[in-house]
Amino acid sequence: MIAGRGFSSSYSRRIANHQAIVTGAWKMNARFFYLLLTRLFSYHAKAVLAVASAFLAAPVFAEATFEPAQPIPLYSYFSTGDVNATVTAPTTLPSPSFVLMGGGPDVDPAFRWLIQRAGIGPGTGGRFVVIRATGTEAYNPYIFYSDETLSTSSTIADLWVGGASLGLTSVETLVIPSVKAANNKAVNAILARANVVFIAGGDQSHYIRFWKGTALEQTLLALMKRNVPVGGTSAGLAVLGQFDYSALYKSATSEDSMLDPYYKDITFDPNPLSLQGGFIAPPALASMIFDSHFDSRDRMGRFIAFLSRIVAPTATPGGTFGCIGGVLPASSSGNATARGIGIGVETALLVQGNGNGKPVTARRVTNASTTTESAVYFVRPSVPPSVCRPKTPLTVSTVEVRKLADSNRVFNITDWTGVPLYKYMDVTSGMLFPADWY
């Protein structure tokens, strides 16, 4: 549930890079050292550093001092660049664009693609707005600048997006931690000016609880109607489907989900499931549910349970199949069927419309220096579950899995074609076969 510019993004490749940087941190100027620590650990580490600094700086026998409690702000707003610059980038675009990111280290080229899809280029200006319910402005310098010296050079270093060199004039972050904040006029005015929107990682239950049914949701819908590019990572990815795993309680495991597909930690938006879809529910991503950190957290089993729950009951001469409360058919053809995409860490799927009457397509990207496979899994039940009821192990067979692990192939999301079948998966009495699905 947590990823991207946050405390839990401690993945070996980038941590190794950062450890090398920290070793020589005494050589850095104070501004960059602050930036580095903020990007590494987000608000969790900043709190720890603040406490540690205060402890080390205080006299051993300092007298206690008391200050009045400060009011908690309704929302937080941070900006990098010139928010008042004139922007001539288009406000309406011909087709939609989405970045579906799987959590962990952020995928630098995916952010550049969002900027380019927004029609932003040198001289046009453009506003990139990050929204989240917790956290800091850690995305701002990462997206805006080109390297650790905070330059806007056209030569962009690894771990940086270089948005200013691509035409951005500002990167802005809104921390929106309540329904009241999501209905705030100033918050929505800032968001409404966005040329690109990115939903950070965190806890998707906050997005459902705090943002759904508010003015913020209406602002997002208005932006998507104009085809403003939208991206999300981890929890931000989770809320981009027609159906969302809302994680209102604890994060469901594959084992628990297969042993009981109605387990208490399996919660969805909308609840109950309906064809109207959940929070924002982009039309280009209809019939789909998403999951992140897919292979690193062994999530195939729970994802098949999620997809099974979406499959509607079907009466046949041999009995009733499907899941109580499901709303879509299971099929190996057609696009109005239960479908899902699982995305690995340090992986992004670039989804784009291609004009009226043309299919929605997608391709996978990752960082050049990644050490992970960075795979995307397209999962579709071809037949309804044969056993799917509360407190009973799930049984479903012939679940199609297509795997995309290169950046040269294009997947047709509309027709679910373009990548060959990787393998069929079965869940029998709550057990996944084959177990080595990677």
Coordinates of C-alpha atoms in Angstrom, one line a residue:
M1 CA 0.0 0.0 0.0
I2 CA 3.0 2.3 0.5
A3 CA 5.5 3.3 -2.2
G4 CA 7.1 6.0 -4.2
R5 CA 8.9 8.9 -2.4
G6 CA 8.1 7.2 0.9
F7 CA 9.7 5.3 3.7
S8 CA 9.0 1.8 2.4
S9 CA 10.8 2.3 -1.0
S10 CA 14.0 0.7 0.3
Y11 CA 14.9 -1.3 -2.7
S12 CA 18.5 -2.6 -3.2
R13 CA 19.5 -0.8 -6.4
R14 CA 18.6 2.7 -5.4
I15 CA 19.5 2.3 -1.7
A16 CA 23.0 1.2 -2.8
N17 CA 23.2 4.3 -4.9
H18 CA 22.0 6.5 -2.0
Q19 CA 24.3 4.8 0.5
A20 CA 27.3 5.8 -1.7
I21 CA 26.0 9.3 -1.8
V22 CA 25.4 9.5 1.9
T23 CA 29.0 8.3 2.6
G24 CA 30.2 11.5 1.0
A25 CA 27.4 13.7 2.3
W26 CA 29.7 15.9 4.3
K27 CA 30.9 17.3 0.9
M28 CA 27.3 18.4 -0.1
N29 CA 25.7 21.7 0.5
A30 CA 23.0 21.7 3.1
R31 CA 20.2 22.2 0.6
F32 CA 20.9 19.0 -1.4
F33 CA 21.5 17.0 1.8
Y34 CA 18.1 17.9 2.9
L35 CA 16.6 17.0 -0.5
L36 CA 18.4 13.7 -0.5
L37 CA 17.1 12.7 2.9
T38 CA 13.6 13.9 2.1
R39 CA 13.5 11.7 -1.1
L40 CA 14.9 8.7 0.7
F41 CA 12.7 8.6 3.7
S42 CA 9.8 11.1 3.2
Y43 CA 8.0 12.4 6.3
H44 CA 8.8 9.4 8.5
A45 CA 12.6 10.0 8.4
K46 CA 12.2 13.7 8.6
A47 CA 10.4 13.3 11.9
V48 CA 13.2 11.0 13.2
L49 CA 15.9 13.5 12.0
A50 CA 14.1 16.4 13.7
V51 CA 13.9 14.5 17.0
A52 CA 17.5 13.3 16.7
S53 CA 18.8 16.8 15.9
A54 CA 16.9 18.4 18.7
F55 CA 18.2 15.8 21.1
L56 CA 21.9 16.2 20.0
A57 CA 21.7 20.0 20.1
A58 CA 20.1 20.3 23.5
P59 CA 22.2 20.8 26.7
V60 CA 22.3 17.8 28.9
F61 CA 20.5 19.5 31.7
A62 CA 18.3 21.9 29.7
E63 CA 15.2 23.0 31.4
A64 CA 11.9 21.8 30.0
T65 CA 10.1 24.4 27.8
F66 CA 6.5 24.3 26.8
E67 CA 4.9 25.7 23.7
P68 CA 1.2 25.8 22.8
A69 CA 0.1 23.1 20.4
Q70 CA 0.0 24.2 16.8
P71 CA -3.3 23.7 14.9
I72 CA -3.2 21.0 12.3
P73 CA -3.4 22.5 8.8
L74 CA -6.5 21.7 6.7
Y75 CA -4.2 20.8 3.8
S76 CA -0.6 21.3 2.8
Y77 CA 0.6 22.9 -0.4
F78 CA 4.2 22.9 -1.8
S79 CA 5.5 24.3 -5.1
T80 CA 8.7 24.2 -7.0
G81 CA 9.3 26.5 -10.0
D82 CA 7.0 29.4 -11.0
V83 CA 3.3 28.7 -10.4
N84 CA 2.4 32.1 -11.9
A85 CA 4.2 31.5 -15.2
T86 CA 2.1 31.8 -18.4
V87 CA 1.2 28.3 -19.7
T88 CA 0.3 27.8 -23.3
A89 CA 0.2 24.0 -23.3
P90 CA -3.2 22.7 -24.4
T91 CA -5.9 22.5 -21.9
T92 CA -7.8 19.8 -23.8
L93 CA -6.2 16.8 -25.5
P94 CA -7.4 14.4 -28.2
S95 CA -7.1 11.2 -26.3
P96 CA -6.5 9.9 -22.7
S97 CA -3.1 9.0 -21.2
F98 CA -2.4 7.1 -18.0
V99 CA 0.7 5.9 -16.2
L100 CA 0.1 2.7 -14.1
M101 CA 3.1 2.3 -11.8
G102 CA 3.8 -0.7 -9.6
G103 CA 5.4 1.0 -6.6
G104 CA 8.9 0.9 -5.3
P105 CA 11.5 3.1 -7.0
D106 CA 9.8 5.6 -9.3
V107 CA 10.2 5.1 -13.1
D108 CA 11.8 8.3 -14.4
P109 CA 10.8 7.9 -18.1
A110 CA 7.2 7.4 -17.2
F111 CA 7.0 10.9 -15.7
R112 CA 8.7 12.4 -18.8
W113 CA 6.1 10.6 -20.9
L114 CA 3.2 12.1 -18.9
I115 CA 4.8 15.6 -19.5
Q116 CA 5.1 15.0 -23.3
R117 CA 1.6 13.5 -23.6
A118 CA 0.3 16.7 -22.0
G119 CA 1.6 18.7 -25.0
I120 CA 4.2 20.4 -22.8
G121 CA 7.4 21.3 -24.5
P122 CA 10.1 24.0 -24.2
G123 CA 8.4 27.4 -24.1
T124 CA 4.9 26.1 -23.4
G125 CA 5.0 26.0 -19.7
G126 CA 3.0 23.4 -17.7
R127 CA 1.9 22.5 -14.2
F128 CA 2.5 19.1 -12.8
V129 CA 0.3 18.5 -9.7
V130 CA 0.9 15.6 -7.2
I131 CA -1.9 14.7 -4.9
R132 CA -1.6 12.6 -1.8
A133 CA -3.3 12.2 1.7
T134 CA 0.0 11.9 3.7
G135 CA 3.6 12.7 3.1
T136 CA 5.7 15.6 1.9
E137 CA 6.8 17.5 -1.2
A138 CA 9.4 14.9 -2.0
Y139 CA 8.2 14.6 -5.6
N140 CA 8.7 18.3 -6.4
P141 CA 12.5 18.5 -6.8
Y142 CA 12.6 15.0 -8.3
I143 CA 10.2 15.8 -11.1
F144 CA 11.3 19.4 -11.7
Y145 CA 15.1 19.3 -11.6
S146 CA 17.7 17.4 -13.7
D147 CA 20.3 16.4 -11.1
E148 CA 21.5 16.6 -7.6
T149 CA 22.7 20.2 -8.0
L150 CA 19.1 21.2 -8.7
S151 CA 19.9 22.3 -12.2
T152 CA 17.4 22.5 -15.1
S153 CA 19.9 21.2 -17.6
S154 CA 18.8 19.2 -20.7
T155 CA 21.3 16.5 -19.6
I156 CA 19.2 14.5 -17.1
A157 CA 20.8 12.3 -14.4
D158 CA 19.5 8.9 -13.3
L159 CA 17.0 9.3 -10.4
W160 CA 15.7 12.6 -11.8
V161 CA 13.0 13.5 -14.3
G162 CA 14.2 16.9 -15.5
G163 CA 10.8 18.3 -16.0
A164 CA 11.9 21.9 -16.3
S165 CA 14.1 21.1 -19.2
L166 CA 11.1 19.5 -20.9
G167 CA 8.9 22.6 -20.5
L168 CA 7.4 22.4 -17.0
T169 CA 7.2 25.7 -15.2
S170 CA 6.0 24.2 -11.8
V171 CA 5.6 21.0 -9.8
E172 CA 3.1 21.3 -7.0
T173 CA 2.1 18.9 -4.3
L174 CA -1.2 18.9 -2.4
V175 CA -1.5 16.9 0.8
I176 CA -5.2 16.4 1.2
P177 CA -5.9 14.4 4.5
S178 CA -9.6 14.8 5.0
V179 CA -13.1 15.1 3.4
K180 CA -13.1 18.8 4.4
A181 CA -9.7 19.4 2.7
A182 CA -11.0 17.6 -0.4
N183 CA -13.9 20.0 -0.6
N184 CA -11.8 23.1 0.0
K185 CA -12.1 25.7 -2.8
A186 CA -8.4 26.6 -2.8
V187 CA -7.3 22.9 -3.1
N188 CA -9.6 22.3 -6.1
A189 CA -8.6 25.6 -7.8
I190 CA -4.9 24.4 -7.6
L191 CA -5.8 21.0 -8.9
A192 CA -8.0 22.3 -11.7
R193 CA -5.1 24.2 -13.3
A194 CA -3.0 21.0 -13.7
N195 CA -1.6 19.9 -17.0
V196 CA -0.6 16.5 -15.5
V197 CA -1.9 14.8 -12.3
F198 CA -0.1 12.1 -10.3
I199 CA -1.5 10.2 -7.4
A200 CA 1.2 9.3 -5.0
G201 CA 1.6 6.1 -3.0
G202 CA 0.4 5.8 0.5
D203 CA -2.8 4.1 1.7
Q204 CA -5.6 3.8 -0.8
S205 CA -8.2 3.6 1.9
H206 CA -7.4 7.2 2.6
Y207 CA -8.2 8.1 -1.0
I208 CA -11.5 6.3 -0.8
R209 CA -12.5 7.6 2.6
F210 CA -11.3 11.2 2.2
W211 CA -11.7 11.9 -1.5
K212 CA -14.6 9.9 -2.9
G213 CA -17.8 11.8 -3.3
T214 CA -16.1 15.2 -2.8
A215 CA -15.4 18.3 -4.9
L216 CA -11.9 16.8 -5.4
E217 CA -13.4 13.8 -7.2
Q218 CA -15.4 16.1 -9.4
T219 CA -12.3 18.1 -10.3
L220 CA -10.5 14.9 -11.2
L221 CA -13.4 13.8 -13.4
A222 CA -13.4 17.2 -15.2
L223 CA -9.7 16.9 -15.8
M224 CA -10.0 13.4 -17.2
K225 CA -12.9 14.6 -19.4
R226 CA -10.4 16.9 -21.0
N227 CA -7.9 14.0 -21.3
V228 CA -5.4 15.6 -18.9
P229 CA -2.8 12.8 -18.3
V230 CA -3.1 11.0 -15.0
G231 CA -0.7 8.6 -13.3
G232 CA -0.6 6.7 -10.0
T233 CA 1.8 4.5 -8.1
S234 CA 1.0 1.8 -5.6
A235 CA -2.0 3.1 -3.7
G236 CA -2.4 5.7 -6.4
L237 CA -2.5 2.9 -9.0
A238 CA -5.1 1.0 -6.9
V239 CA -7.7 3.7 -7.3
L240 CA -7.5 4.0 -11.1
G241 CA -9.6 1.0 -12.1
Q242 CA -13.3 0.6 -12.6
F243 CA -13.0 -1.6 -9.5
D244 CA -10.6 -0.7 -6.7
Y245 CA -9.1 -2.8 -3.9
S246 CA -9.8 -0.3 -1.2
A247 CA -7.8 -2.0 1.6
L248 CA -10.0 -0.5 4.3
Y249 CA -8.5 -2.7 7.0
K250 CA -5.2 -4.6 6.7
S251 CA -3.6 -5.6 3.4
A252 CA -4.9 -8.9 2.2
T253 CA -2.4 -11.7 1.6
S254 CA -2.6 -14.3 -1.2
E255 CA -3.0 -17.2 1.3
D256 CA -5.9 -15.6 3.2
S257 CA -7.6 -14.4 0.0
M258 CA -7.6 -17.9 -1.6
L259 CA -8.7 -19.6 1.5
D260 CA -11.7 -17.2 1.8
P261 CA -12.4 -14.9 -1.1
Y262 CA -14.8 -13.0 1.2
Y263 CA -12.2 -12.5 3.9
K264 CA -12.6 -9.3 5.9
D265 CA -9.5 -7.7 4.5
I266 CA -10.8 -8.0 1.0
T267 CA -12.7 -4.7 0.5
F268 CA -13.7 -3.1 -2.8
D269 CA -14.8 0.3 -4.1
P270 CA -17.6 0.5 -5.1
N271 CA -19.1 -1.5 -2.2
P272 CA -21.2 -3.4 -3.2
L273 CA -19.7 -3.9 -6.6
S274 CA -21.5 -2.2 -9.4
L275 CA -21.0 -1.4 -13.1
Q276 CA -20.9 2.3 -12.2
G277 CA -17.4 1.7 -10.9
G278 CA -15.5 3.1 -8.0
F279 CA -13.6 6.4 -7.3
I280 CA -13.0 8.3 -10.6
A281 CA -13.2 5.0 -12.7
P282 CA -11.6 6.2 -16.0
P283 CA -13.6 5.0 -19.0
A284 CA -10.4 4.0 -20.8
L285 CA -9.7 1.5 -18.0
A286 CA -13.2 -0.1 -17.8
S287 CA -13.7 -3.6 -16.5
M288 CA -10.3 -3.6 -14.8
I289 CA -8.8 -3.8 -11.3
F290 CA -5.1 -3.2 -10.6
D291 CA -2.5 -4.4 -8.1
S292 CA 1.1 -3.3 -7.4
H293 CA 4.3 -4.7 -5.9
F294 CA 3.1 -7.7 -7.8
D295 CA 5.9 -10.3 -7.9
S296 CA 7.9 -9.0 -4.9
R297 CA 5.0 -9.5 -2.6
D298 CA 3.7 -12.7 -4.2
R299 CA 0.3 -11.2 -5.1
M300 CA -1.0 -13.5 -7.9
G301 CA -3.1 -15.5 -5.5
R302 CA -4.9 -12.6 -4.0
F303 CA -5.3 -11.0 -7.4
I304 CA -7.1 -14.1 -8.8
A305 CA -9.3 -13.9 -5.7
F306 CA -10.1 -10.2 -6.4
L307 CA -10.9 -11.0 -10.1
S308 CA -13.0 -14.0 -9.1
R309 CA -15.1 -11.7 -6.8
I310 CA -15.9 -9.5 -9.8
V311 CA -17.3 -12.4 -11.8
A312 CA -21.1 -12.6 -11.7
P313 CA -23.0 -15.8 -10.8
T314 CA -24.1 -17.8 -13.8
A315 CA -26.7 -20.6 -13.7
T316 CA -25.9 -23.6 -15.8
P317 CA -27.3 -27.1 -16.0
G318 CA -24.3 -28.2 -13.9
G319 CA -25.0 -25.7 -11.2
T320 CA -24.3 -22.0 -10.4
F321 CA -20.8 -20.7 -11.0
G322 CA -19.3 -17.3 -10.2
C323 CA -19.2 -15.2 -7.1
I324 CA -22.1 -13.7 -5.1
G325 CA -22.0 -10.0 -5.7
G326 CA -20.0 -10.2 -8.9
V327 CA -21.1 -8.0 -11.8
L328 CA -19.1 -9.0 -14.9
P329 CA -18.8 -12.3 -16.9
A330 CA -15.7 -14.4 -17.2
S331 CA -14.6 -15.0 -20.7
S332 CA -11.5 -15.4 -22.9
S333 CA -12.9 -12.9 -25.4
G334 CA -14.5 -9.5 -25.4
N335 CA -13.7 -6.4 -23.4
A336 CA -16.6 -6.2 -21.0
T337 CA -15.3 -9.1 -18.9
A338 CA -13.4 -9.2 -15.6
R339 CA -9.8 -8.3 -16.2
G340 CA -6.9 -7.1 -14.2
I341 CA -3.3 -5.9 -14.4
G342 CA -0.6 -6.7 -11.9
I343 CA 2.5 -4.5 -12.0
G344 CA 5.9 -5.2 -10.5
V345 CA 8.1 -2.8 -8.6
E346 CA 10.0 -0.2 -10.6
T347 CA 7.7 -0.8 -13.5
A348 CA 5.3 1.5 -15.3
L349 CA 2.6 0.8 -18.0
L350 CA 2.1 3.7 -20.3
V351 CA -1.6 3.6 -21.4
Q352 CA -2.9 5.8 -24.3
G353 CA -5.9 6.3 -26.3
N354 CA -5.4 6.5 -30.1
G355 CA -8.4 8.4 -31.3
N356 CA -12.1 7.6 -31.7
G357 CA -12.8 4.0 -32.7
K358 CA -9.2 2.9 -32.2
P359 CA -8.0 0.6 -29.4
V360 CA -6.4 1.7 -26.2
T361 CA -2.8 0.5 -26.1
A362 CA 0.0 0.1 -23.6
R363 CA 3.7 -0.4 -23.3
R364 CA 5.9 -1.1 -20.4
V365 CA 8.9 1.0 -19.3
T366 CA 11.4 0.8 -16.4
N367 CA 14.6 2.6 -15.4
A368 CA 17.7 1.8 -17.4
S369 CA 19.6 0.8 -14.3
T370 CA 16.9 -1.5 -12.8
T371 CA 18.0 -4.8 -11.3
T372 CA 14.4 -6.2 -11.3
E373 CA 12.5 -8.0 -14.1
S374 CA 10.0 -5.1 -14.0
A375 CA 7.2 -7.2 -15.4
V376 CA 3.5 -6.5 -16.1
Y377 CA 0.9 -9.3 -15.8
F378 CA -2.4 -9.2 -17.7
V379 CA -4.8 -11.5 -15.9
R380 CA -8.2 -12.7 -17.0
P381 CA -10.5 -15.5 -15.8
S382 CA -11.7 -17.4 -18.9
V383 CA -14.4 -19.3 -17.0
P384 CA -16.4 -18.5 -13.8
P385 CA -15.1 -19.8 -10.4
S386 CA -16.7 -23.2 -9.6
V387 CA -16.5 -22.5 -5.8
C388 CA -16.7 -19.0 -4.6
R389 CA -18.5 -18.3 -1.3
P390 CA -17.7 -17.0 2.1
K391 CA -15.6 -19.0 4.5
T392 CA -14.8 -21.5 1.8
P393 CA -11.6 -22.0 -0.2
L394 CA -11.7 -20.7 -3.7
T395 CA -11.7 -22.9 -6.7
V396 CA -11.3 -21.4 -10.2
S397 CA -9.5 -22.8 -13.3
T398 CA -8.0 -21.7 -16.5
V399 CA -7.1 -18.1 -15.5
E400 CA -5.2 -16.6 -18.4
V401 CA -1.9 -14.8 -17.6
R402 CA 0.0 -12.8 -20.1
K403 CA 3.4 -11.4 -19.1
L404 CA 5.1 -8.3 -20.5
A405 CA 8.7 -7.9 -19.5
D406 CA 10.2 -5.9 -22.4
S407 CA 9.6 -2.4 -23.6
N408 CA 9.4 -3.1 -27.4
R409 CA 6.0 -4.8 -27.5
V410 CA 2.7 -3.0 -27.5
F411 CA -0.3 -4.5 -25.7
N412 CA -3.9 -3.9 -27.0
I413 CA -5.9 -3.3 -23.8
T414 CA -9.2 -3.0 -25.7
D415 CA -8.9 -6.5 -27.3
W416 CA -6.5 -8.0 -24.7
T417 CA -4.1 -9.0 -27.4
G418 CA -0.5 -8.3 -28.4
V419 CA 1.3 -10.5 -25.8
P420 CA 1.1 -14.3 -26.1
L421 CA -0.3 -16.4 -23.3
Y422 CA 2.3 -16.9 -20.6
K423 CA 0.5 -19.6 -18.6
Y424 CA -2.9 -20.7 -17.2
M425 CA -3.3 -20.5 -13.5
D426 CA -5.7 -22.5 -11.3
V427 CA -6.7 -22.1 -7.7
T428 CA -8.0 -25.4 -6.3
S429 CA -9.4 -25.5 -2.8
G430 CA -7.5 -22.4 -1.9
M431 CA -4.1 -23.5 -3.4
L432 CA -2.4 -21.8 -6.4
F433 CA -1.1 -23.9 -9.3
P434 CA 1.5 -23.5 -10.5
A435 CA 3.0 -22.0 -7.4
D436 CA 6.1 -20.6 -9.4
W437 CA 4.0 -18.3 -11.5
Y438 CA 6.7 -15.7 -12.0

